[in-house]
Amino acid sequence: MAVPDTGSNAHAAVARALGRLDAYSFFTLPGHGWNADFAVIGTTGAFLIAACDLEGVARVDCRRPTVGNTAVPNLRKLRSGLRRFSARLSDASMFAQVMPLVCLTRAIAGPPVEGAGVRFVKVDDLAREISARPGAQSHTRAQAAARVLGVHIAGDQKRHFTVRG
């Protein structure tokens, strides 16, 4: 039985995959306040991402998704963080749907699939899964939401405005 590695292996793999996103259209920030590893805000919506370092064959077609013989941990916590994250974005006037993602870093899995209210995606497909969605909002709306959540965007130091939060 594989034990999940909550250390840097899965986290680093997901961070590398998120690094392939267009920096102009997507803003990545830590998701620890929302029971996730990363939060991404962009023109295709908002995403909460949890890394899963379990090893084995992923089985998501059931009520309790598993990798190998182990149930995928913390799905309830991720969905709970999703509600808080959605509320925070609504306060920032960003009304795009927030999608919870579990990124499988070592599991054998097929194409992205949804189960237990969460979308499961392999680490190699993560950037494509986020960026290939239809545009949900303008770039300026995504930027404004990212600013409210504390992201410092290049060029903000020279602008004169206030961020409501």
Coordinates of N, CA, C and O in Angstrom, one line a residue:
M1 N 0.8 -1.2 0.0 CA 0.0 0.0 0.0 C 0.9 1.2 0.0 O 1.8 1.4 0.8
A2 N 0.6 2.1 -0.9 CA 1.4 3.4 -1.0 C 0.9 4.4 0.0 O -0.3 4.5 0.2
V3 N 1.8 5.1 0.6 CA 1.4 6.1 1.6 C 1.5 7.5 0.9 O 2.5 7.7 0.2
P4 N 0.5 8.4 1.0 CA 0.6 9.6 0.3 C 1.8 10.5 0.8 O 2.0 10.5 2.0
D5 N 2.5 11.1 -0.1 CA 3.6 11.9 0.3 C 3.1 13.4 0.3 O 2.9 13.9 -0.8
T6 N 2.9 13.9 1.5 CA 2.4 15.3 1.6 C 3.5 16.3 1.5 O 3.3 17.4 1.6
G7 N 4.7 15.8 1.2 CA 5.9 16.7 1.1 C 6.0 17.3 -0.2 O 5.0 17.6 -0.9
S8 N 7.2 17.5 -0.7 CA 7.4 18.4 -1.8 C 7.3 17.7 -3.2 O 7.2 18.3 -4.2
N9 N 7.3 16.3 -3.2 CA 7.3 15.7 -4.6 C 6.0 16.0 -5.3 O 6.1 16.5 -6.5
A10 N 4.8 15.8 -4.8 CA 3.6 16.1 -5.5 C 3.4 17.6 -5.6 O 3.0 18.0 -6.7
H11 N 3.7 18.3 -4.6 CA 3.6 19.7 -4.6 C 4.5 20.3 -5.8 O 4.0 21.2 -6.5
A12 N 5.7 19.9 -5.8 CA 6.6 20.4 -6.9 C 6.1 20.0 -8.3 O 6.2 20.8 -9.2
A13 N 5.6 18.8 -8.4 CA 5.1 18.4 -9.8 C 4.0 19.2 -10.2 O 3.9 19.7 -11.4
V14 N 3.1 19.5 -9.3 CA 1.9 20.4 -9.6 C 2.4 21.8 -9.9 O 1.9 22.4 -10.8
A15 N 3.3 22.3 -9.1 CA 3.8 23.7 -9.3 C 4.5 23.8 -10.7 O 4.3 24.8 -11.4
R16 N 5.2 22.8 -11.1 CA 5.8 22.8 -12.5 C 4.7 22.8 -13.6 O 4.8 23.5 -14.6
A17 N 3.7 22.0 -13.4 CA 2.6 21.9 -14.3 C 1.9 23.3 -14.4 O 1.5 23.7 -15.5
L18 N 1.7 23.9 -13.3 CA 1.0 25.2 -13.3 C 1.9 26.3 -13.9 O 1.4 27.3 -14.4
G19 N 3.2 26.1 -13.9 CA 4.1 27.0 -14.5 C 4.0 27.1 -16.0 O 4.5 28.0 -16.6
R20 N 3.3 26.1 -16.6 CA 3.1 26.1 -18.0 C 1.9 27.0 -18.5 O 1.7 27.2 -19.6
L21 N 1.1 27.5 -17.5 CA 0.0 28.4 -17.8 C 0.5 29.7 -18.2 O 1.6 30.2 -17.8
D22 N -0.3 30.4 -19.1 CA 0.1 31.7 -19.5 C 0.0 32.7 -18.3 O -1.0 32.9 -17.7
A23 N 1.1 33.3 -18.0 CA 1.2 34.2 -16.8 C 0.4 35.5 -17.0 O 0.1 36.1 -16.0
Y24 N 0.0 35.8 -18.2 CA -0.8 37.0 -18.4 C -2.3 36.7 -18.1 O -3.0 37.6 -17.6
S25 N -2.8 35.5 -18.3 CA -4.2 35.1 -18.2 C -4.5 34.3 -16.9 O -5.7 34.2 -16.5
F26 N -3.5 33.8 -16.2 CA -3.7 32.9 -15.0 C -2.8 33.4 -13.9 O -1.6 33.6 -14.1
F27 N -3.4 33.4 -12.7 CA -2.7 33.8 -11.5 C -2.8 32.7 -10.5 O -3.9 32.2 -10.1
T28 N -1.6 32.2 -10.1 CA -1.5 31.0 -9.2 C -1.1 31.6 -7.8 O -0.2 32.4 -7.6
L29 N -1.8 31.0 -6.8 CA -1.5 31.4 -5.4 C -1.6 30.2 -4.5 O -2.3 29.2 -4.9
P30 N -1.0 30.2 -3.3 CA -1.2 29.1 -2.4 C -2.6 28.9 -2.0 O -3.4 29.9 -1.8
G31 N -3.0 27.7 -1.9 CA -4.4 27.4 -1.5 C -4.6 26.9 -0.1 O -5.7 26.3 0.2
H32 N -3.6 27.1 0.7 CA -3.7 26.5 2.1 C -4.9 27.0 2.9 O -5.4 26.3 3.7
G33 N -5.3 28.3 2.7 CA -6.5 28.8 3.4 C -7.8 28.2 3.0 O -8.8 28.4 3.6
W34 N -7.7 27.4 1.9 CA -9.0 26.8 1.4 C -8.8 25.3 1.3 O -9.4 24.6 0.4
N35 N -8.0 24.7 2.1 CA -7.8 23.2 2.2 C -7.3 22.6 0.8 O -7.6 21.5 0.5
A36 N -6.5 23.4 0.1 CA -5.9 22.9 -1.2 C -4.4 23.3 -1.2 O -3.9 23.9 -0.3
D37 N -3.7 22.8 -2.2 CA -2.3 23.1 -2.4 C -2.2 24.4 -3.2 O -1.3 25.2 -2.9
F38 N -3.0 24.6 -4.2 CA -2.9 25.8 -5.0 C -4.3 26.3 -5.3 O -5.3 25.5 -5.4
A39 N -4.4 27.6 -5.6 CA -5.6 28.2 -6.2 C -5.2 28.9 -7.4 O -4.1 29.5 -7.5
V40 N -6.0 28.8 -8.5 CA -5.7 29.4 -9.8 C -6.9 30.3 -10.2 O -8.0 29.8 -10.1
I41 N -6.6 31.5 -10.5 CA -7.7 32.4 -11.0 C -7.3 32.8 -12.5 O -6.1 33.2 -12.7
G42 N -8.2 32.7 -13.4 CA -7.8 33.1 -14.7 C -9.1 33.3 -15.6 O -10.2 33.4 -15.1
T43 N -8.8 33.5 -16.9 CA -9.9 33.8 -17.8 C -10.9 32.7 -18.0 O -12.0 32.9 -18.5
T44 N -10.4 31.5 -17.7 CA -11.3 30.3 -17.9 C -12.0 29.9 -16.6 O -12.7 28.9 -16.5
G45 N -11.8 30.7 -15.5 CA -12.5 30.4 -14.2 C -11.5 30.4 -13.1 O -10.4 30.8 -13.2
A46 N -12.0 29.8 -12.0 CA -11.2 29.6 -10.8 C -11.1 28.2 -10.4 O -12.0 27.4 -10.6
F47 N -9.9 27.8 -9.9 CA -9.7 26.4 -9.6 C -9.0 26.2 -8.3 O -8.1 27.0 -8.0
L48 N -9.4 25.2 -7.5 CA -8.7 24.8 -6.3 C -8.1 23.5 -6.6 O -8.8 22.6 -7.1
I49 N -6.8 23.4 -6.4 CA -6.1 22.2 -6.8 C -5.4 21.5 -5.6 O -4.7 22.2 -4.8
A50 N -5.7 20.2 -5.4 CA -5.0 19.4 -4.4 C -4.2 18.4 -5.1 O -4.6 17.7 -6.0
A51 N -3.0 18.2 -4.6 CA -2.1 17.2 -5.2 C -2.3 15.9 -4.5 O -2.5 15.8 -3.3
C52 N -2.3 14.8 -5.2 CA -2.4 13.4 -4.7 C -1.2 12.6 -5.2 O -1.1 12.4 -6.4
D53 N -0.4 12.1 -4.3 CA 0.8 11.4 -4.6 C 0.6 9.9 -4.4 O 1.6 9.2 -4.3
L54 N -0.6 9.4 -4.4 CA -0.8 8.0 -4.3 C -0.4 7.3 -5.5 O -0.5 7.8 -6.6
E55 N 0.1 6.0 -5.4 CA 0.6 5.2 -6.5 C -0.4 4.1 -6.7 O -0.9 3.4 -5.8
G56 N -0.7 3.8 -8.0 CA -1.5 2.7 -8.4 C -2.5 3.1 -9.5 O -2.3 4.2 -10.1
V57 N -3.5 2.3 -9.7 CA -4.5 2.6 -10.7 C -5.6 3.4 -10.1 O -6.2 3.0 -9.1
A58 N -6.0 4.5 -10.7 CA -7.0 5.4 -10.2 C -8.4 4.8 -10.6 O -8.6 4.5 -11.8
R59 N -9.3 4.8 -9.7 CA -10.7 4.4 -10.0 C -11.6 5.4 -9.4 O -11.8 5.6 -8.2
V60 N -12.1 6.2 -10.3 CA -12.9 7.4 -9.9 C -14.4 7.2 -10.2 O -15.2 8.0 -9.8
D61 N -14.8 6.1 -10.8 CA -16.1 5.9 -11.2 C -17.0 5.4 -10.1 O -18.2 5.0 -10.3
C62 N -16.6 5.4 -8.9 CA -17.4 5.0 -7.8 C -17.6 6.2 -6.8 O -17.1 7.3 -7.0
R63 N -18.4 5.9 -5.8 CA -18.7 7.0 -4.8 C -17.5 7.5 -4.1 O -17.3 8.6 -3.7
R64 N -16.6 6.5 -3.8 CA -15.4 6.8 -3.0 C -14.2 6.6 -4.0 O -13.7 5.4 -4.1
P65 N -13.7 7.6 -4.6 CA -12.5 7.4 -5.5 C -11.3 6.8 -4.8 O -11.0 7.2 -3.7
T66 N -10.6 5.9 -5.5 CA -9.5 5.3 -5.0 C -8.3 5.3 -5.9 O -8.5 5.4 -7.2
V67 N -7.1 5.2 -5.4 CA -5.9 5.0 -6.2 C -5.3 3.8 -5.6 O -4.9 3.8 -4.4
G68 N -5.2 2.7 -6.4 CA -4.7 1.5 -5.8 C -5.8 1.0 -4.9 O -7.0 0.9 -5.2
N69 N -5.5 0.6 -3.6 CA -6.4 0.2 -2.6 C -6.7 1.3 -1.6 O -7.4 1.1 -0.6
T70 N -6.2 2.5 -1.8 CA -6.4 3.6 -0.9 C -7.4 4.7 -1.4 O -7.3 5.1 -2.5
A71 N -8.3 5.1 -0.5 CA -9.2 6.1 -0.9 C -8.4 7.4 -1.0 O -7.5 7.7 -0.2
V72 N -8.8 8.3 -2.0 CA -8.2 9.6 -2.1 C -8.5 10.4 -0.9 O -9.7 10.6 -0.6
P73 N -7.5 10.9 -0.2 CA -7.8 11.6 1.1 C -8.2 13.1 0.8 O -8.0 13.7 -0.2
N74 N -8.9 13.6 1.8 CA -9.2 15.0 2.0 C -10.2 15.6 0.9 O -10.2 16.8 0.7
L75 N -11.0 14.7 0.3 CA -12.0 15.3 -0.7 C -13.0 16.1 0.0 O -13.4 17.2 -0.5
R76 N -13.5 15.7 1.2 CA -14.5 16.5 1.9 C -13.9 17.9 2.3 O -14.6 18.9 2.2
K77 N -12.6 17.9 2.8 CA -12.0 19.2 3.1 C -11.9 20.1 1.9 O -12.0 21.3 2.0
L78 N -11.5 19.5 0.8 CA -11.4 20.3 -0.5 C -12.7 20.9 -0.9 O -12.8 22.1 -1.2
R79 N -13.8 20.1 -0.8 CA -15.1 20.7 -1.1 C -15.5 21.8 -0.1 O -16.2 22.7 -0.5
S80 N -15.1 21.6 1.1 CA -15.4 22.6 2.2 C -14.6 23.9 1.9 O -15.2 25.0 1.9
G81 N -13.4 23.8 1.5 CA -12.6 24.9 1.1 C -13.1 25.6 -0.1 O -13.0 26.8 -0.3
L82 N -13.7 24.8 -1.0 CA -14.3 25.3 -2.2 C -15.4 26.3 -1.9 O -15.5 27.4 -2.5
R83 N -16.2 26.0 -0.9 CA -17.3 26.9 -0.6 C -16.8 28.2 0.0 O -17.3 29.3 -0.4
R84 N -15.7 28.2 0.8 CA -15.1 29.4 1.3 C -14.5 30.2 0.2 O -14.5 31.4 0.2
F85 N -13.8 29.5 -0.7 CA -13.1 30.2 -1.8 C -14.1 30.9 -2.7 O -13.9 32.0 -3.1
S86 N -15.2 30.2 -3.0 CA -16.3 30.7 -3.8 C -16.9 32.0 -3.2 O -17.1 33.0 -3.9
A87 N -17.1 31.9 -1.9 CA -17.6 33.1 -1.2 C -16.7 34.3 -1.2 O -17.1 35.4 -1.4
R88 N -15.4 34.0 -1.1 CA -14.4 35.1 -1.1 C -14.3 35.7 -2.5 O -14.2 36.9 -2.7
L89 N -14.4 34.9 -3.6 CA -14.4 35.4 -4.9 C -15.7 36.2 -5.2 O -15.7 37.2 -5.9
S90 N -16.8 35.7 -4.7 CA -18.1 36.5 -4.9 C -18.0 37.8 -4.2 O -18.5 38.8 -4.8
D91 N -17.3 37.9 -3.1 CA -17.1 39.2 -2.4 C -16.3 40.1 -3.3 O -16.4 41.3 -3.2
A92 N -15.4 39.5 -4.1 CA -14.5 40.3 -5.0 C -15.2 40.5 -6.4 O -14.6 41.0 -7.3
S93 N -16.5 40.3 -6.5 CA -17.3 40.4 -7.7 C -16.8 39.6 -8.9 O -16.9 39.9 -10.0
M94 N -16.3 38.4 -8.6 CA -15.9 37.4 -9.6 C -16.9 36.3 -9.5 O -16.9 35.6 -8.4
F95 N -17.7 36.1 -10.5 CA -18.8 35.1 -10.3 C -18.6 33.9 -11.2 O -19.6 33.2 -11.5
A96 N -17.4 33.6 -11.6 CA -17.1 32.4 -12.4 C -17.2 31.2 -11.4 O -16.9 31.3 -10.2
Q97 N -17.6 30.1 -12.0 CA -17.7 28.9 -11.2 C -16.3 28.4 -10.8 O -15.4 28.4 -11.6
V98 N -16.1 28.0 -9.5 CA -14.9 27.4 -9.0 C -14.9 25.9 -9.2 O -15.9 25.3 -8.8
M99 N -13.9 25.4 -9.8 CA -13.8 23.9 -10.0 C -12.7 23.3 -9.1 O -11.6 23.8 -9.1
P100 N -13.1 22.3 -8.3 CA -12.1 21.6 -7.5 C -11.4 20.6 -8.3 O -12.1 19.8 -9.0
L101 N -10.1 20.5 -8.3 CA -9.3 19.5 -9.0 C -8.4 18.7 -8.1 O -7.8 19.3 -7.2
V102 N -8.3 17.5 -8.3 CA -7.3 16.6 -7.7 C -6.3 16.2 -8.7 O -6.7 15.6 -9.8
C103 N -5.1 16.6 -8.5 CA -4.0 16.3 -9.5 C -3.3 15.1 -9.1 O -2.6 15.0 -8.1
L104 N -3.4 14.0 -9.9 CA -2.8 12.8 -9.7 C -1.4 12.8 -10.2 O -1.2 12.9 -11.4
T105 N -0.4 12.8 -9.3 CA 1.0 12.9 -9.8 C 1.7 11.6 -10.1 O 2.6 11.6 -10.9
R106 N 1.3 10.5 -9.5 CA 1.9 9.2 -9.7 C 1.0 8.1 -10.1 O 1.4 7.0 -10.4
A107 N -0.3 8.4 -10.1 CA -1.3 7.3 -10.4 C -1.4 7.1 -11.9 O -1.1 7.9 -12.7
I108 N -1.9 5.9 -12.2 CA -2.2 5.5 -13.6 C -3.7 5.9 -13.8 O -4.5 5.3 -13.1
A109 N -3.9 6.8 -14.7 CA -5.3 7.2 -14.9 C -5.6 7.5 -16.3 O -4.7 7.8 -17.1
G110 N -6.8 7.6 -16.7 CA -7.2 7.9 -18.0 C -7.4 9.4 -18.2 O -6.8 10.2 -17.5
P111 N -8.3 9.8 -19.1 CA -8.5 11.2 -19.3 C -9.2 11.8 -18.1 O -9.7 11.1 -17.2
P112 N -9.2 13.2 -18.0 CA -9.8 13.8 -16.8 C -11.3 13.4 -16.7 O -12.0 13.2 -17.7
V113 N -11.6 13.1 -15.4 CA -13.0 12.6 -15.1 C -13.5 13.2 -13.8 O -12.7 13.6 -13.0
E114 N -14.8 13.3 -13.7 CA -15.3 13.8 -12.4 C -15.9 12.7 -11.6 O -16.5 11.8 -12.1
G115 N -15.7 12.9 -10.3 CA -16.2 11.9 -9.3 C -16.2 12.5 -7.9 O -15.3 13.3 -7.6
A116 N -17.3 12.2 -7.2 CA -17.4 12.7 -5.8 C -17.3 14.3 -5.7 O -16.8 14.8 -4.8
G117 N -17.8 14.9 -6.8 CA -17.9 16.4 -6.8 C -16.6 17.1 -7.1 O -16.4 18.3 -6.9
V118 N -15.6 16.3 -7.5 CA -14.2 16.8 -7.8 C -13.8 16.3 -9.1 O -14.1 15.2 -9.5
R119 N -13.0 17.0 -9.9 CA -12.5 16.6 -11.1 C -11.0 16.1 -10.9 O -10.2 16.7 -10.3
F120 N -10.8 14.9 -11.4 CA -9.5 14.2 -11.3 C -8.7 14.3 -12.6 O -9.3 14.0 -13.7
V121 N -7.5 14.8 -12.5 CA -6.7 15.0 -13.7 C -5.2 14.6 -13.5 O -4.7 14.7 -12.4
K122 N -4.6 14.0 -14.5 CA -3.2 13.7 -14.3 C -2.3 14.9 -14.4 O -2.7 15.9 -15.0
V123 N -1.2 14.9 -13.8 CA -0.3 16.1 -13.7 C 0.1 16.6 -15.1 O 0.2 17.8 -15.4
D124 N 0.3 15.6 -16.1 CA 0.6 16.0 -17.4 C -0.5 16.8 -18.2 O -0.3 17.5 -19.1
D125 N -1.7 16.6 -17.7 CA -2.9 17.2 -18.4 C -3.4 18.4 -17.6 O -4.4 19.0 -18.1
L126 N -2.8 18.8 -16.5 CA -3.3 19.8 -15.7 C -3.4 21.2 -16.4 O -4.5 21.8 -16.4
A127 N -2.3 21.7 -17.0 CA -2.3 23.0 -17.6 C -3.3 23.0 -18.8 O -4.1 24.0 -18.9
R128 N -3.4 21.9 -19.5 CA -4.4 21.9 -20.6 C -5.8 21.9 -20.1 O -6.7 22.5 -20.7
E129 N -6.1 21.2 -19.0 CA -7.4 21.1 -18.4 C -7.9 22.5 -18.0 O -9.0 22.8 -18.1
I130 N -7.0 23.3 -17.5 CA -7.3 24.6 -17.0 C -7.5 25.6 -18.1 O -8.4 26.4 -18.2
S131 N -6.5 25.6 -19.0 CA -6.5 26.6 -20.1 C -7.4 26.3 -21.3 O -7.8 27.3 -22.0
A132 N -7.8 25.1 -21.5 CA -8.6 24.8 -22.7 C -10.1 25.0 -22.4 O -10.9 24.9 -23.4
R133 N -10.5 25.3 -21.3 CA -11.9 25.6 -21.0 C -12.4 26.9 -21.7 O -11.5 27.8 -22.0
P134 N -13.6 27.0 -22.0 CA -14.1 28.3 -22.6 C -13.9 29.4 -21.6 O -14.0 29.3 -20.4
G135 N -13.7 30.6 -22.2 CA -13.5 31.8 -21.4 C -14.7 32.1 -20.6 O -15.8 32.2 -21.1
A136 N -14.5 32.3 -19.3 CA -15.6 32.6 -18.4 C -15.7 34.1 -18.0 O -16.7 34.5 -17.6
Q137 N -14.5 34.8 -18.1 CA -14.5 36.2 -17.7 C -13.4 36.9 -18.4 O -12.5 36.2 -19.0
S138 N -13.4 38.2 -18.3 CA -12.4 39.0 -19.0 C -11.1 38.9 -18.2 O -11.1 38.6 -17.0
H139 N -10.0 39.3 -18.9 CA -8.7 39.3 -18.2 C -8.7 40.3 -17.0 O -8.1 40.0 -16.0
T140 N -9.3 41.5 -17.2 CA -9.3 42.5 -16.2 C -10.1 42.0 -14.9 O -9.7 42.3 -13.8
R141 N -11.2 41.2 -15.1 CA -12.0 40.7 -14.0 C -11.1 39.7 -13.3 O -11.1 39.6 -12.0
A142 N -10.4 38.8 -14.0 CA -9.5 37.8 -13.3 C -8.4 38.5 -12.6 O -8.1 38.1 -11.4
Q143 N -7.8 39.6 -13.2 CA -6.8 40.4 -12.5 C -7.3 41.0 -11.2 O -6.7 41.0 -10.2
A144 N -8.5 41.6 -11.3 CA -9.1 42.2 -10.1 C -9.3 41.2 -9.0 O -9.0 41.5 -7.8
A145 N -9.8 40.0 -9.3 CA -10.0 39.0 -8.3 C -8.7 38.5 -7.7 O -8.6 38.3 -6.5
A146 N -7.7 38.4 -8.5 CA -6.4 38.0 -8.0 C -5.8 39.1 -7.1 O -5.2 38.7 -6.1
R147 N -6.0 40.3 -7.4 CA -5.5 41.4 -6.5 C -6.2 41.3 -5.2 O -5.5 41.5 -4.1
V148 N -7.5 41.1 -5.2 CA -8.2 41.0 -3.9 C -7.7 39.9 -3.0 O -7.7 40.0 -1.8
L149 N -7.2 38.8 -3.7 CA -6.7 37.7 -2.9 C -5.2 37.9 -2.6 O -4.6 37.0 -2.0
G150 N -4.6 39.0 -2.9 CA -3.3 39.3 -2.5 C -2.2 39.1 -3.5 O -1.0 39.1 -3.2
V151 N -2.5 38.8 -4.8 CA -1.5 38.6 -5.8 C -1.0 40.0 -6.3 O -1.8 40.9 -6.5
H152 N 0.3 40.1 -6.3 CA 0.9 41.3 -6.8 C 1.2 41.2 -8.3 O 2.0 40.3 -8.7
I153 N 0.6 42.0 -9.1 CA 0.7 41.9 -10.5 C 1.7 42.9 -11.0 O 1.7 44.0 -10.5
A154 N 2.5 42.5 -11.9 CA 3.6 43.3 -12.5 C 3.0 44.6 -13.0 O 2.0 44.6 -13.7
G155 N 3.6 45.7 -12.6 CA 3.1 47.0 -13.0 C 2.2 47.7 -12.0 O 1.9 48.9 -12.2
D156 N 1.7 47.0 -11.0 CA 0.8 47.6 -10.0 C 1.5 48.7 -9.2 O 0.8 49.6 -8.8
Q157 N 2.8 48.7 -9.0 CA 3.5 49.7 -8.2 C 3.4 51.1 -8.8 O 3.4 52.1 -8.1
K158 N 3.3 51.1 -10.1 CA 3.2 52.4 -10.8 C 1.8 52.9 -11.0 O 1.6 54.0 -11.5
R159 N 0.8 52.1 -10.7 CA -0.6 52.5 -10.9 C -1.1 53.1 -9.6 O -0.7 52.8 -8.5
H160 N -2.1 54.0 -9.7 CA -2.7 54.6 -8.5 C -4.2 54.2 -8.5 O -5.0 54.7 -9.2
F161 N -4.4 53.2 -7.6 CA -5.8 52.7 -7.4 C -5.8 52.0 -6.1 O -4.8 51.7 -5.4
T162 N -7.0 51.7 -5.6 CA -7.1 51.0 -4.3 C -7.8 49.7 -4.6 O -8.6 49.6 -5.6
V163 N -7.5 48.7 -3.9 CA -8.1 47.4 -4.0 C -9.0 47.2 -2.8 O -8.7 47.4 -1.7
R164 N -10.3 46.9 -3.2 CA -11.3 46.7 -2.1 C -11.2 45.2 -1.8 O -11.2 44.3 -2.6
G165 N -11.2 44.9 -0.5 CA -11.1 43.5 -0.1 C -11.8 43.3 1.1 O -12.3 43.0 2.0

